[in-house]
PDB file of C-alpha atoms in Angstrom:
ATOM      1  CA  UNK A  25      -0.349  -0.470   0.193  1.00 41.00           C
ATOM      2  CA  UNK A  26       1.441   3.494  -0.818  1.00 50.00           C
ATOM      3  CA  UNK A  27       1.884   5.421   2.273  1.00 59.00           C
ATOM      4  CA  UNK A  28       1.912   9.028   0.959  1.00 77.00           C
ATOM      5  CA  UNK A  29      -1.025  11.322   1.666  1.00 85.00           C
ATOM      6  CA  UNK A  30      -3.801  11.221  -0.475  1.00 90.00           C
ATOM      7  CA  UNK A  31      -4.043  12.810  -3.911  1.00 90.00           C
ATOM      8  CA  UNK A  32      -6.393  16.202  -3.565  1.00 90.00           C
ATOM      9  CA  UNK A  33      -9.133  16.232  -6.449  1.00 91.00           C
ATOM     10  CA  UNK A  34     -11.204  19.045  -7.723  1.00 92.00           C
ATOM     11  CA  UNK A  35     -13.761  18.244  -9.838  1.00 94.00           C
ATOM     12  CA  UNK A  36     -15.043  20.274 -12.897  1.00 95.00           C
ATOM     13  CA  UNK A  37     -18.650  19.453 -14.579  1.00 95.00           C
ATOM     14  CA  UNK A  38     -21.854  21.366 -15.897  1.00 96.00           C
ATOM     15  CA  UNK A  39     -23.155  21.269 -19.183  1.00 96.00           C
ATOM     16  CA  UNK A  40     -22.363  21.869 -22.468  1.00 94.00           C
ATOM     17  CA  UNK A  41     -20.778  25.850 -22.492  1.00 93.00           C
ATOM     18  CA  UNK A  42     -20.919  26.810 -19.609  1.00 96.00           C
ATOM     19  CA  UNK A  43     -17.479  27.502 -19.013  1.00 95.00           C
ATOM     20  CA  UNK A  44     -15.764  25.021 -17.973  1.00 94.00           C
ATOM     21  CA  UNK A  45     -12.555  24.405 -19.783  1.00 91.00           C
ATOM     22  CA  UNK A  46     -12.282  28.330 -19.509  1.00 93.00           C
ATOM     23  CA  UNK A  47     -12.616  28.167 -15.361  1.00 94.00           C
ATOM     24  CA  UNK A  48     -10.279  24.712 -15.588  1.00 91.00           C
ATOM     25  CA  UNK A  49      -7.262  27.455 -17.657  1.00 89.00           C
ATOM     26  CA  UNK A  50      -7.863  29.814 -14.825  1.00 92.00           C
ATOM     27  CA  UNK A  51      -7.245  27.349 -11.781  1.00 90.00           C
ATOM     28  CA  UNK A  52      -3.940  26.534 -13.705  1.00 87.00           C
ATOM     29  CA  UNK A  53      -2.608  30.275 -14.244  1.00 86.00           C
ATOM     30  CA  UNK A  54      -3.392  31.255 -10.713  1.00 86.00           C
ATOM     31  CA  UNK A  55      -3.249  27.894  -8.400  1.00 81.00           C
ATOM     32  CA  UNK A  56       0.118  28.294  -6.431  1.00 75.00           C
ATOM     33  CA  UNK A  57       0.609  24.497  -6.216  1.00 69.00           C
ATOM     34  CA  UNK A  58       3.889  23.663  -8.925  1.00 66.00           C
ATOM     35  CA  UNK A  59       2.320  20.019  -9.477  1.00 81.00           C
ATOM     36  CA  UNK A  60      -0.920  19.516 -11.193  1.00 85.00           C
ATOM     37  CA  UNK A  61      -2.587  16.876 -12.835  1.00 85.00           C
ATOM     38  CA  UNK A  62      -4.768  17.173 -15.518  1.00 86.00           C
ATOM     39  CA  UNK A  63      -7.518  15.232 -17.004  1.00 86.00           C
ATOM     40  CA  UNK A  64     -10.230  16.262 -19.388  1.00 83.00           C
ATOM     41  CA  UNK A  65     -12.241  14.161 -21.298  1.00 75.00           C
ATOM     42  CA  UNK A  66     -15.229  14.975 -23.990  1.00 69.00           C
ATOM     43  CA  UNK A  67     -17.681  13.774 -25.552  1.00 66.00           C
ATOM     44  CA  UNK A  68     -16.863  12.236 -28.791  1.00 58.00           C
ATOM     45  CA  UNK A  69     -13.495  10.887 -30.284  1.00 54.00           C
ATOM     46  CA  UNK A  70     -11.880  14.606 -30.949  1.00 54.00           C
ATOM     47  CA  UNK A  71     -11.029  16.516 -27.379  1.00 63.00           C
ATOM     48  CA  UNK A  72     -11.073  20.105 -28.287  1.00 64.00           C
ATOM     49  CA  UNK A  73     -10.664  20.769 -24.682  1.00 64.00           C
ATOM     50  CA  UNK A  74      -7.165  18.992 -24.394  1.00 62.00           C
ATOM     51  CA  UNK A  75      -6.194  21.687 -27.201  1.00 68.00           C
ATOM     52  CA  UNK A  76      -7.650  24.454 -25.313  1.00 69.00           C
ATOM     53  CA  UNK A  77      -6.088  23.717 -21.406  1.00 70.00           C
ATOM     54  CA  UNK A  78      -3.319  26.320 -20.582  1.00 62.00           C
ATOM     55  CA  UNK A  79      -0.640  23.203 -19.455  1.00 58.00           C
ATOM     56  CA  UNK A  80       2.116  25.238 -17.181  1.00 57.00           C
ATOM     57  CA  UNK A  81       5.414  24.491 -16.885  1.00 56.00           C
ATOM     58  CA  UNK A  82       5.700  20.855 -14.765  1.00 57.00           C
ATOM     59  CA  UNK A  83       2.484  20.166 -14.814  1.00 59.00           C
ATOM     60  CA  UNK A  84       0.926  16.734 -16.080  1.00 54.00           C
ATOM     61  CA  UNK A  85      -1.252  16.274 -18.698  1.00 55.00           C
ATOM     62  CA  UNK A  86      -2.886  13.398 -19.041  1.00 53.00           C
ATOM     63  CA  UNK A  87      -6.597  12.513 -21.046  1.00 50.00           C
ATOM     64  CA  UNK A  88      -9.933  10.868 -21.824  1.00 50.00           C
ATOM     65  CA  UNK A  89     -12.167   9.942 -24.731  1.00 46.00           C
ATOM     66  CA  UNK A  90     -15.118   9.254 -24.160  1.00 46.00           C
ATOM     67  CA  UNK A  91     -18.021  10.030 -22.070  1.00 45.00           C
ATOM     68  CA  UNK A  92     -16.857   9.531 -18.014  1.00 42.00           C
ATOM     69  CA  UNK A  93     -20.233   8.996 -16.958  1.00 42.00           C
ATOM     70  CA  UNK A  94     -21.052   6.057 -19.551  1.00 40.00           C
ATOM     71  CA  UNK A  95     -20.246   3.206 -19.097  1.00 41.00           C
ATOM     72  CA  UNK A  96     -15.828   3.724 -19.996  1.00 40.00           C
ATOM     73  CA  UNK A  97     -14.919   3.982 -16.007  1.00 48.00           C
ATOM     74  CA  UNK A  98     -12.180   1.689 -16.947  1.00 57.00           C
ATOM     75  CA  UNK A  99     -10.913   4.958 -19.490  1.00 74.00           C
ATOM     76  CA  UNK A 100     -10.752   6.666 -16.932  1.00 78.00           C
ATOM     77  CA  UNK A 101      -8.507   4.151 -13.057  1.00 79.00           C
ATOM     78  CA  UNK A 102      -6.140   3.541 -16.934  1.00 79.00           C
ATOM     79  CA  UNK A 103      -5.516   7.161 -16.689  1.00 79.00           C
ATOM     80  CA  UNK A 104      -5.192   7.346 -13.061  1.00 82.00           C
ATOM     81  CA  UNK A 105      -3.282   4.214 -12.589  1.00 82.00           C
ATOM     82  CA  UNK A 106      -1.355   5.876 -15.207  1.00 80.00           C
ATOM     83  CA  UNK A 107      -0.547   9.152 -13.303  1.00 79.00           C
ATOM     84  CA  UNK A 108       0.374   7.836 -10.260  1.00 83.00           C
ATOM     85  CA  UNK A 109       2.933   5.400 -12.221  1.00 82.00           C
ATOM     86  CA  UNK A 110       4.538   8.484 -13.089  1.00 78.00           C
ATOM     87  CA  UNK A 111       8.130   9.134 -11.353  1.00 79.00           C
ATOM     88  CA  UNK A 112       6.987  12.228  -9.627  1.00 77.00           C
ATOM     89  CA  UNK A 113       3.232  12.233  -8.656  1.00 81.00           C
ATOM     90  CA  UNK A 114       1.018  15.316  -8.887  1.00 84.00           C
ATOM     91  CA  UNK A 115       0.486  17.356  -5.723  1.00 86.00           C
ATOM     92  CA  UNK A 116      -3.002  17.774  -6.937  1.00 88.00           C
ATOM     93  CA  UNK A 117      -5.005  16.084  -9.602  1.00 89.00           C
ATOM     94  CA  UNK A 118      -8.422  18.199 -11.831  1.00 90.00           C
ATOM     95  CA  UNK A 119     -10.553  16.680 -13.642  1.00 91.00           C
ATOM     96  CA  UNK A 120     -12.617  18.757 -16.077  1.00 91.00           C
ATOM     97  CA  UNK A 121     -15.770  16.288 -16.919  1.00 90.00           C
ATOM     98  CA  UNK A 122     -17.567  16.061 -20.320  1.00 88.00           C
ATOM     99  CA  UNK A 123     -20.189  18.407 -20.525  1.00 92.00           C
ATOM    100  CA  UNK A 124     -22.905  15.393 -20.758  1.00 90.00           C
ATOM    101  CA  UNK A 125     -21.505  13.787 -17.592  1.00 87.00           C
ATOM    102  CA  UNK A 126     -23.399  13.634 -14.534  1.00 89.00           C
ATOM    103  CA  UNK A 127     -20.047  14.288 -11.722  1.00 90.00           C
ATOM    104  CA  UNK A 128     -21.327  12.538  -8.829  1.00 88.00           C
ATOM    105  CA  UNK A 129     -20.465   9.330 -11.108  1.00 85.00           C
ATOM    106  CA  UNK A 130     -16.952  10.204 -11.615  1.00 87.00           C
ATOM    107  CA  UNK A 131     -16.624  11.572  -7.215  1.00 88.00           C
ATOM    108  CA  UNK A 132     -17.858   7.498  -6.439  1.00 84.00           C
ATOM    109  CA  UNK A 133     -14.980   6.164  -8.534  1.00 83.00           C
ATOM    110  CA  UNK A 134     -12.686   8.394  -7.364  1.00 86.00           C
ATOM    111  CA  UNK A 135     -13.203   8.195  -3.875  1.00 80.00           C
ATOM    112  CA  UNK A 136     -12.948   4.133  -3.759  1.00 81.00           C
ATOM    113  CA  UNK A 137      -9.779   4.648  -4.640  1.00 84.00           C
ATOM    114  CA  UNK A 138      -7.161   5.716  -1.346  1.00 87.00           C
ATOM    115  CA  UNK A 139      -4.483   7.134  -3.432  1.00 91.00           C
ATOM    116  CA  UNK A 140      -6.999  10.048  -3.744  1.00 90.00           C
ATOM    117  CA  UNK A 141      -9.016  12.056  -1.954  1.00 89.00           C
ATOM    118  CA  UNK A 142     -12.414  12.318  -2.029  1.00 87.00           C
ATOM    119  CA  UNK A 143     -13.416  15.359  -4.994  1.00 90.00           C
ATOM    120  CA  UNK A 144     -14.088  18.448  -4.688  1.00 91.00           C
ATOM    121  CA  UNK A 145     -17.177  18.849  -7.430  1.00 93.00           C
ATOM    122  CA  UNK A 146     -17.266  22.460  -9.076  1.00 95.00           C
ATOM    123  CA  UNK A 147     -20.431  22.192 -11.331  1.00 96.00           C
ATOM    124  CA  UNK A 148     -20.516  25.470 -14.053  1.00 98.00           C
ATOM    125  CA  UNK A 149     -23.487  26.822 -15.482  1.00 98.00           C
ATOM    126  CA  UNK A 150     -24.378  29.514 -17.110  1.00 97.00           C
ATOM    127  CA  UNK A 151     -26.069  32.202 -15.304  1.00 97.00           C
ATOM    128  CA  UNK A 152     -27.963  34.008 -18.874  1.00 96.00           C
ATOM    129  CA  UNK A 153     -28.830  29.937 -19.629  1.00 96.00           C
ATOM    130  CA  UNK A 154     -29.624  27.895 -16.298  1.00 97.00           C
ATOM    131  CA  UNK A 155     -32.984  28.540 -16.173  1.00 97.00           C
ATOM    132  CA  UNK A 156     -34.315  27.316 -20.046  1.00 95.00           C
ATOM    133  CA  UNK A 157     -31.742  24.193 -19.638  1.00 96.00           C
ATOM    134  CA  UNK A 158     -33.649  23.185 -16.286  1.00 96.00           C
ATOM    135  CA  UNK A 159     -37.208  23.804 -17.943  1.00 96.00           C
ATOM    136  CA  UNK A 160     -36.401  21.493 -20.987  1.00 93.00           C
ATOM    137  CA  UNK A 161     -38.079  18.419 -21.345  1.00 91.00           C
ATOM    138  CA  UNK A 162     -34.704  17.276 -23.161  1.00 91.00           C
ATOM    139  CA  UNK A 163     -31.885  18.413 -20.645  1.00 93.00           C
ATOM    140  CA  UNK A 164     -33.870  19.569 -17.487  1.00 94.00           C
ATOM    141  CA  UNK A 165     -33.592  15.882 -15.738  1.00 93.00           C
ATOM    142  CA  UNK A 166     -29.418  16.352 -16.812  1.00 93.00           C
ATOM    143  CA  UNK A 167     -29.079  20.043 -15.720  1.00 95.00           C
ATOM    144  CA  UNK A 168     -30.378  19.675 -12.398  1.00 94.00           C
ATOM    145  CA  UNK A 169     -28.575  16.179 -11.635  1.00 92.00           C
ATOM    146  CA  UNK A 170     -25.164  18.151 -12.444  1.00 94.00           C
ATOM    147  CA  UNK A 171     -25.892  20.941  -9.945  1.00 95.00           C
ATOM    148  CA  UNK A 172     -27.062  18.179  -7.150  1.00 91.00           C
ATOM    149  CA  UNK A 173     -23.440  16.816  -7.569  1.00 91.00           C
ATOM    150  CA  UNK A 174     -22.142  20.467  -6.974  1.00 93.00           C
ATOM    151  CA  UNK A 175     -20.294  21.331  -3.288  1.00 92.00           C
ATOM    152  CA  UNK A 176     -19.171  24.277  -5.172  1.00 94.00           C
ATOM    153  CA  UNK A 177     -22.046  25.887  -7.403  1.00 95.00           C
ATOM    154  CA  UNK A 178     -20.364  28.332  -9.928  1.00 97.00           C
ATOM    155  CA  UNK A 179     -23.131  30.511 -11.700  1.00 97.00           C
ATOM    156  CA  UNK A 180     -21.098  32.090 -14.197  1.00 97.00           C
ATOM    157  CA  UNK A 181     -21.361  34.377 -17.444  1.00 97.00           C
ATOM    158  CA  UNK A 182     -23.043  36.930 -14.936  1.00 97.00           C
ATOM    159  CA  UNK A 183     -21.546  39.544 -17.469  1.00 96.00           C
ATOM    160  CA  UNK A 184     -24.535  38.232 -19.293  1.00 95.00           C
ATOM    161  CA  UNK A 185     -27.192  38.444 -16.750  1.00 96.00           C
ATOM    162  CA  UNK A 186     -29.135  42.123 -16.839  1.00 95.00           C
ATOM    163  CA  UNK A 187     -28.125  43.450 -14.104  1.00 94.00           C
ATOM    164  CA  UNK A 188     -31.415  44.489 -13.179  1.00 95.00           C
ATOM    165  CA  UNK A 189     -31.955  40.656 -12.821  1.00 95.00           C
ATOM    166  CA  UNK A 190     -29.387  39.097 -11.565  1.00 95.00           C
ATOM    167  CA  UNK A 191     -30.379  39.389  -7.858  1.00 96.00           C
ATOM    168  CA  UNK A 192     -33.069  37.691  -8.416  1.00 97.00           C
ATOM    169  CA  UNK A 193     -31.322  35.154 -10.418  1.00 97.00           C
ATOM    170  CA  UNK A 194     -29.326  34.653  -7.434  1.00 96.00           C
ATOM    171  CA  UNK A 195     -32.283  34.255  -5.370  1.00 96.00           C
ATOM    172  CA  UNK A 196     -33.413  31.872  -7.309  1.00 96.00           C
ATOM    173  CA  UNK A 197     -30.676  29.041  -7.398  1.00 96.00           C
ATOM    174  CA  UNK A 198     -30.223  29.865  -3.285  1.00 94.00           C
ATOM    175  CA  UNK A 199     -33.994  28.836  -2.974  1.00 96.00           C
ATOM    176  CA  UNK A 200     -33.683  26.395  -5.200  1.00 95.00           C
ATOM    177  CA  UNK A 201     -30.743  24.473  -3.510  1.00 94.00           C
ATOM    178  CA  UNK A 202     -30.189  26.157  -0.492  1.00 92.00           C
ATOM    179  CA  UNK A 203     -27.508  24.073   1.184  1.00 86.00           C
ATOM    180  CA  UNK A 204     -25.209  24.730  -1.718  1.00 90.00           C
ATOM    181  CA  UNK A 205     -22.519  27.272  -1.719  1.00 90.00           C
ATOM    182  CA  UNK A 206     -22.833  29.288  -5.006  1.00 93.00           C
ATOM    183  CA  UNK A 207     -20.179  31.328  -5.989  1.00 95.00           C
ATOM    184  CA  UNK A 208     -20.427  34.046  -8.843  1.00 96.00           C
ATOM    185  CA  UNK A 209     -17.982  34.345 -11.819  1.00 97.00           C
ATOM    186  CA  UNK A 210     -17.519  36.205 -15.265  1.00 96.00           C
ATOM    187  CA  UNK A 211     -15.162  34.029 -17.483  1.00 95.00           C
ATOM    188  CA  UNK A 212     -14.484  31.606 -15.169  1.00 95.00           C
ATOM    189  CA  UNK A 213     -12.759  34.063 -12.631  1.00 95.00           C
ATOM    190  CA  UNK A 214     -13.503  32.260  -9.452  1.00 94.00           C
ATOM    191  CA  UNK A 215     -11.695  33.203  -6.620  1.00 92.00           C
ATOM    192  CA  UNK A 216      -9.345  30.694  -5.517  1.00 89.00           C
ATOM    193  CA  UNK A 217     -10.058  30.999  -1.787  1.00 86.00           C
ATOM    194  CA  UNK A 218     -13.377  30.321  -2.116  1.00 85.00           C
ATOM    195  CA  UNK A 219     -12.067  26.403  -2.922  1.00 84.00           C
ATOM    196  CA  UNK A 220      -9.810  26.588   0.133  1.00 78.00           C
ATOM    197  CA  UNK A 221     -13.104  26.660   2.401  1.00 75.00           C
ATOM    198  CA  UNK A 222     -15.717  24.584   0.713  1.00 74.00           C
ATOM    199  CA  UNK A 223     -16.140  21.683   3.504  1.00 66.00           C
ATOM    200  CA  UNK A 224     -14.804  18.265   3.074  1.00 64.00           C
ATOM    201  CA  UNK A 225     -16.743  16.157   0.704  1.00 62.00           C
ATOM    202  CA  UNK A 226     -18.467  13.046   1.933  1.00 54.00           C
ATOM    203  CA  UNK A 227     -16.410   9.537   0.538  1.00 49.00           C
ATOM    204  CA  UNK A 228     -20.013   8.255   0.317  1.00 48.00           C
ATOM    205  CA  UNK A 229     -23.128   9.953  -2.001  1.00 52.00           C
ATOM    206  CA  UNK A 230     -26.743   9.507  -1.474  1.00 49.00           C
ATOM    207  CA  UNK A 231     -28.280   6.295  -3.999  1.00 49.00           C
ATOM    208  CA  UNK A 232     -29.721   9.211  -6.968  1.00 58.00           C
ATOM    209  CA  UNK A 233     -32.486   7.572  -9.798  1.00 60.00           C
ATOM    210  CA  UNK A 234     -30.361   8.046 -13.030  1.00 59.00           C
ATOM    211  CA  UNK A 235     -31.130  10.358 -15.724  1.00 69.00           C
ATOM    212  CA  UNK A 236     -30.675   8.907 -18.891  1.00 71.00           C
ATOM    213  CA  UNK A 237     -27.338   7.525 -20.961  1.00 73.00           C
ATOM    214  CA  UNK A 238     -25.735  10.185 -22.375  1.00 74.00           C
ATOM    215  CA  UNK A 239     -24.792   7.631 -25.511  1.00 72.00           C
ATOM    216  CA  UNK A 240     -29.151   7.440 -25.501  1.00 80.00           C
ATOM    217  CA  UNK A 241     -29.519  11.431 -25.643  1.00 87.00           C
ATOM    218  CA  UNK A 242     -26.917  12.782 -26.830  1.00 89.00           C
ATOM    219  CA  UNK A 243     -24.694  12.178 -30.384  1.00 88.00           C
ATOM    220  CA  UNK A 244     -21.133  13.537 -31.574  1.00 86.00           C
ATOM    221  CA  UNK A 245     -20.526  14.982 -34.598  1.00 87.00           C
ATOM    222  CA  UNK A 246     -16.427  15.917 -35.967  1.00 87.00           C
ATOM    223  CA  UNK A 247     -15.438  17.957 -38.988  1.00 90.00           C
ATOM    224  CA  UNK A 248     -11.990  17.985 -40.569  1.00 91.00           C
ATOM    225  CA  UNK A 249     -10.640  20.222 -44.063  1.00 92.00           C
ATOM    226  CA  UNK A 250      -7.457  21.404 -44.650  1.00 92.00           C
ATOM    227  CA  UNK A 251      -9.157  23.772 -46.686  1.00 93.00           C
ATOM    228  CA  UNK A 252      -9.594  27.534 -44.350  1.00 94.00           C
ATOM    229  CA  UNK A 253     -13.013  29.027 -43.756  1.00 95.00           C
ATOM    230  CA  UNK A 254     -14.441  32.435 -44.807  1.00 95.00           C
ATOM    231  CA  UNK A 255     -14.968  34.005 -42.051  1.00 95.00           C
ATOM    232  CA  UNK A 256     -18.336  36.085 -43.028  1.00 95.00           C
ATOM    233  CA  UNK A 257     -18.970  32.443 -44.439  1.00 95.00           C
ATOM    234  CA  UNK A 258     -18.651  30.601 -41.133  1.00 96.00           C
ATOM    235  CA  UNK A 259     -20.803  32.930 -39.250  1.00 96.00           C
ATOM    236  CA  UNK A 260     -23.254  32.753 -41.128  1.00 96.00           C
ATOM    237  CA  UNK A 261     -23.456  29.122 -40.815  1.00 95.00           C
ATOM    238  CA  UNK A 262     -23.367  29.842 -37.077  1.00 96.00           C
ATOM    239  CA  UNK A 263     -26.302  32.098 -37.490  1.00 96.00           C
ATOM    240  CA  UNK A 264     -28.380  29.109 -39.713  1.00 95.00           C
ATOM    241  CA  UNK A 265     -27.094  25.835 -36.704  1.00 94.00           C
ATOM    242  CA  UNK A 266     -30.652  24.106 -36.512  1.00 93.00           C
ATOM    243  CA  UNK A 267     -31.912  24.179 -32.529  1.00 91.00           C
ATOM    244  CA  UNK A 268     -31.388  20.568 -32.329  1.00 92.00           C
ATOM    245  CA  UNK A 269     -27.198  21.695 -31.508  1.00 93.00           C
ATOM    246  CA  UNK A 270     -26.171  22.318 -28.559  1.00 93.00           C
ATOM    247  CA  UNK A 271     -22.819  22.794 -28.104  1.00 93.00           C
ATOM    248  CA  UNK A 272     -20.449  23.159 -31.312  1.00 94.00           C
ATOM    249  CA  UNK A 273     -16.840  23.777 -30.426  1.00 93.00           C
ATOM    250  CA  UNK A 274     -12.948  23.716 -32.438  1.00 92.00           C
ATOM    251  CA  UNK A 275     -10.015  25.102 -33.674  1.00 93.00           C
ATOM    252  CA  UNK A 276     -10.274  26.237 -37.193  1.00 95.00           C
ATOM    253  CA  UNK A 277      -7.786  27.648 -39.962  1.00 94.00           C
ATOM    254  CA  UNK A 278      -9.834  31.108 -41.543  1.00 95.00           C
ATOM    255  CA  UNK A 279      -8.625  32.296 -45.072  1.00 94.00           C
ATOM    256  CA  UNK A 280      -6.078  35.379 -44.425  1.00 91.00           C
ATOM    257  CA  UNK A 281      -5.138  34.398 -41.055  1.00 90.00           C
ATOM    258  CA  UNK A 282      -2.123  32.500 -39.643  1.00 89.00           C
ATOM    259  CA  UNK A 283      -3.366  32.658 -36.472  1.00 92.00           C
ATOM    260  CA  UNK A 284      -5.532  30.018 -35.207  1.00 93.00           C
ATOM    261  CA  UNK A 285      -9.106  30.604 -34.102  1.00 94.00           C
ATOM    262  CA  UNK A 286     -10.940  28.658 -31.087  1.00 93.00           C
ATOM    263  CA  UNK A 287     -13.926  28.803 -32.434  1.00 95.00           C
ATOM    264  CA  UNK A 288     -16.998  28.614 -29.838  1.00 95.00           C
ATOM    265  CA  UNK A 289     -20.918  28.224 -30.490  1.00 96.00           C
ATOM    266  CA  UNK A 290     -23.600  27.509 -27.573  1.00 94.00           C
ATOM    267  CA  UNK A 291     -27.202  28.319 -28.908  1.00 92.00           C
ATOM    268  CA  UNK A 292     -27.876  31.578 -30.283  1.00 85.00           C
ATOM    269  CA  UNK A 293     -24.345  32.841 -30.075  1.00 93.00           C
ATOM    270  CA  UNK A 294     -21.073  32.209 -30.808  1.00 95.00           C
ATOM    271  CA  UNK A 295     -17.612  33.535 -31.129  1.00 95.00           C
ATOM    272  CA  UNK A 296     -13.940  33.079 -32.576  1.00 95.00           C
ATOM    273  CA  UNK A 297     -10.862  33.867 -30.559  1.00 92.00           C
ATOM    274  CA  UNK A 298      -7.520  34.336 -31.537  1.00 93.00           C
ATOM    275  CA  UNK A 299      -5.117  31.185 -30.504  1.00 90.00           C
ATOM    276  CA  UNK A 300      -2.235  33.418 -30.403  1.00 83.00           C
ATOM    277  CA  UNK A 301      -0.111  30.948 -27.967  1.00 75.00           C
ATOM    278  CA  UNK A 302      -0.245  27.807 -30.691  1.00 70.00           C
ATOM    279  CA  UNK A 303       1.735  27.217 -33.697  1.00 70.00           C
ATOM    280  CA  UNK A 304      -0.487  28.151 -37.181  1.00 72.00           C
ATOM    281  CA  UNK A 305      -1.629  24.412 -38.496  1.00 79.00           C
ATOM    282  CA  UNK A 306      -3.098  23.518 -41.949  1.00 84.00           C
ATOM    283  CA  UNK A 307      -5.164  21.524 -40.829  1.00 90.00           C
ATOM    284  CA  UNK A 308      -9.513  22.618 -38.938  1.00 93.00           C
ATOM    285  CA  UNK A 309     -11.185  20.602 -36.446  1.00 92.00           C
ATOM    286  CA  UNK A 310     -14.453  20.911 -35.180  1.00 93.00           C
ATOM    287  CA  UNK A 311     -17.103  19.033 -32.516  1.00 90.00           C
ATOM    288  CA  UNK A 312     -20.780  19.270 -31.968  1.00 92.00           C
ATOM    289  CA  UNK A 313     -23.160  17.329 -29.649  1.00 91.00           C
ATOM    290  CA  UNK A 314     -26.574  17.460 -31.328  1.00 90.00           C
ATOM    291  CA  UNK A 315     -29.578  15.532 -30.024  1.00 90.00           C
ATOM    292  CA  UNK A 316     -29.166  11.844 -31.008  1.00 86.00           C
ATOM    293  CA  UNK A 317     -33.135  11.772 -32.320  1.00 83.00           C
ATOM    294  CA  UNK A 318     -32.385  14.974 -34.260  1.00 79.00           C
ATOM    295  CA  UNK A 319     -29.383  14.539 -35.631  1.00 73.00           C
ATOM    296  CA  UNK A 320     -28.843  15.046 -39.652  1.00 78.00           C
ATOM    297  CA  UNK A 321     -25.083  15.059 -40.840  1.00 77.00           C
ATOM    298  CA  UNK A 322     -26.423  16.604 -44.197  1.00 83.00           C
ATOM    299  CA  UNK A 323     -27.675  19.699 -43.073  1.00 86.00           C
ATOM    300  CA  UNK A 324     -24.568  20.114 -40.371  1.00 86.00           C
ATOM    301  CA  UNK A 325     -22.523  19.393 -43.577  1.00 88.00           C
ATOM    302  CA  UNK A 326     -23.944  21.617 -45.970  1.00 90.00           C
ATOM    303  CA  UNK A 327     -23.609  24.337 -43.452  1.00 91.00           C
ATOM    304  CA  UNK A 328     -19.873  24.144 -42.701  1.00 93.00           C
ATOM    305  CA  UNK A 329     -18.804  22.633 -46.067  1.00 93.00           C
ATOM    306  CA  UNK A 330     -20.734  26.128 -47.678  1.00 93.00           C
ATOM    307  CA  UNK A 331     -18.555  28.185 -45.026  1.00 94.00           C
ATOM    308  CA  UNK A 332     -15.207  27.638 -46.317  1.00 94.00           C
ATOM    309  CA  UNK A 333     -13.375  29.220 -48.698  1.00 89.00           C
ATOM    310  CA  UNK A 334     -13.675  26.790 -51.996  1.00 76.00           C
ATOM    311  CA  UNK A 335     -17.136  24.625 -51.028  1.00 61.00           C
ATOM    312  CA  UNK A 336     -16.616  22.275 -53.207  1.00 52.00           C
ATOM    313  CA  UNK A 337     -13.511  20.634 -50.800  1.00 49.00           C
ATOM    314  CA  UNK A 338     -15.799  19.569 -48.421  1.00 49.00           C
ATOM    315  CA  UNK A 339     -14.329  17.962 -44.928  1.00 50.00           C
ATOM    316  CA  UNK A 340     -16.707  14.894 -43.825  1.00 51.00           C
ATOM    317  CA  UNK A 341     -18.787  14.973 -40.310  1.00 50.00           C
ATOM    318  CA  UNK A 342     -18.988  11.813 -39.080  1.00 54.00           C
ATOM    319  CA  UNK A 343     -20.417  10.402 -35.769  1.00 54.00           C
ATOM    320  CA  UNK A 344     -17.867  10.343 -32.804  1.00 54.00           C
TER     321      UNK A 344
END
């Protein structure tokens, strides 16, 4: 048995587009610990979020493909074993869960390993959309399950909530979950002192009814091309995205731009941000997460293909 003290774990969960990767990057930039192990997972075969993590010198980066909440616990177990096998163990482990994961399932799996302390779970929600998501008949139960997993509930993107309604929103969240610790953030900039005062989580969790498995509810699609995008056409494609797309993200190349761009889309909101710290690549990679029973590869292929500067040179959407 390893006699070392258990490694502390921070688990970051929350629905698609809530701002988890932004918060993880904020922690990595400002946490004083010298060596943080990082696990990033995503729903699908291309792990865009892993490419957007700002690695620090000396940090251990380990990735898992697929969703940790839907039957691939062995993948997480292997990643944890590999991390423990390093010549120098991390001082802390930071896990970014898939946006379609139920964090409590991951927390229970980690809590069963004596090498790790019971995780402290941060659940990030988009303050501008959380009430719509909770009321949605298709995803409301998942959004609610994620919130109920939280040791600290992070109400993010509050700059997108009208100033006149912010207090009322916070009050409703407090009323709905009166025992939850709540942090208000913009762009994931959480006060790290808040993380130090969260009550230590229990190693045991009450049984919760499972929500519909992610694989039965969502489908992941990917689009890869070496043809640059036209910025105006890509903007038009984002405006025309069908309502059954919950999330779209990617690292893309624009015509006339050497710097790759970070493409982020949630319903009715999208952005392109230059990734100045990355070297140029001729390949654009985009992933989408869609409603399983509505997803239409042809529609997405047509939208993205017409956004290329040479539309006949199409990329390929495929499941995964």
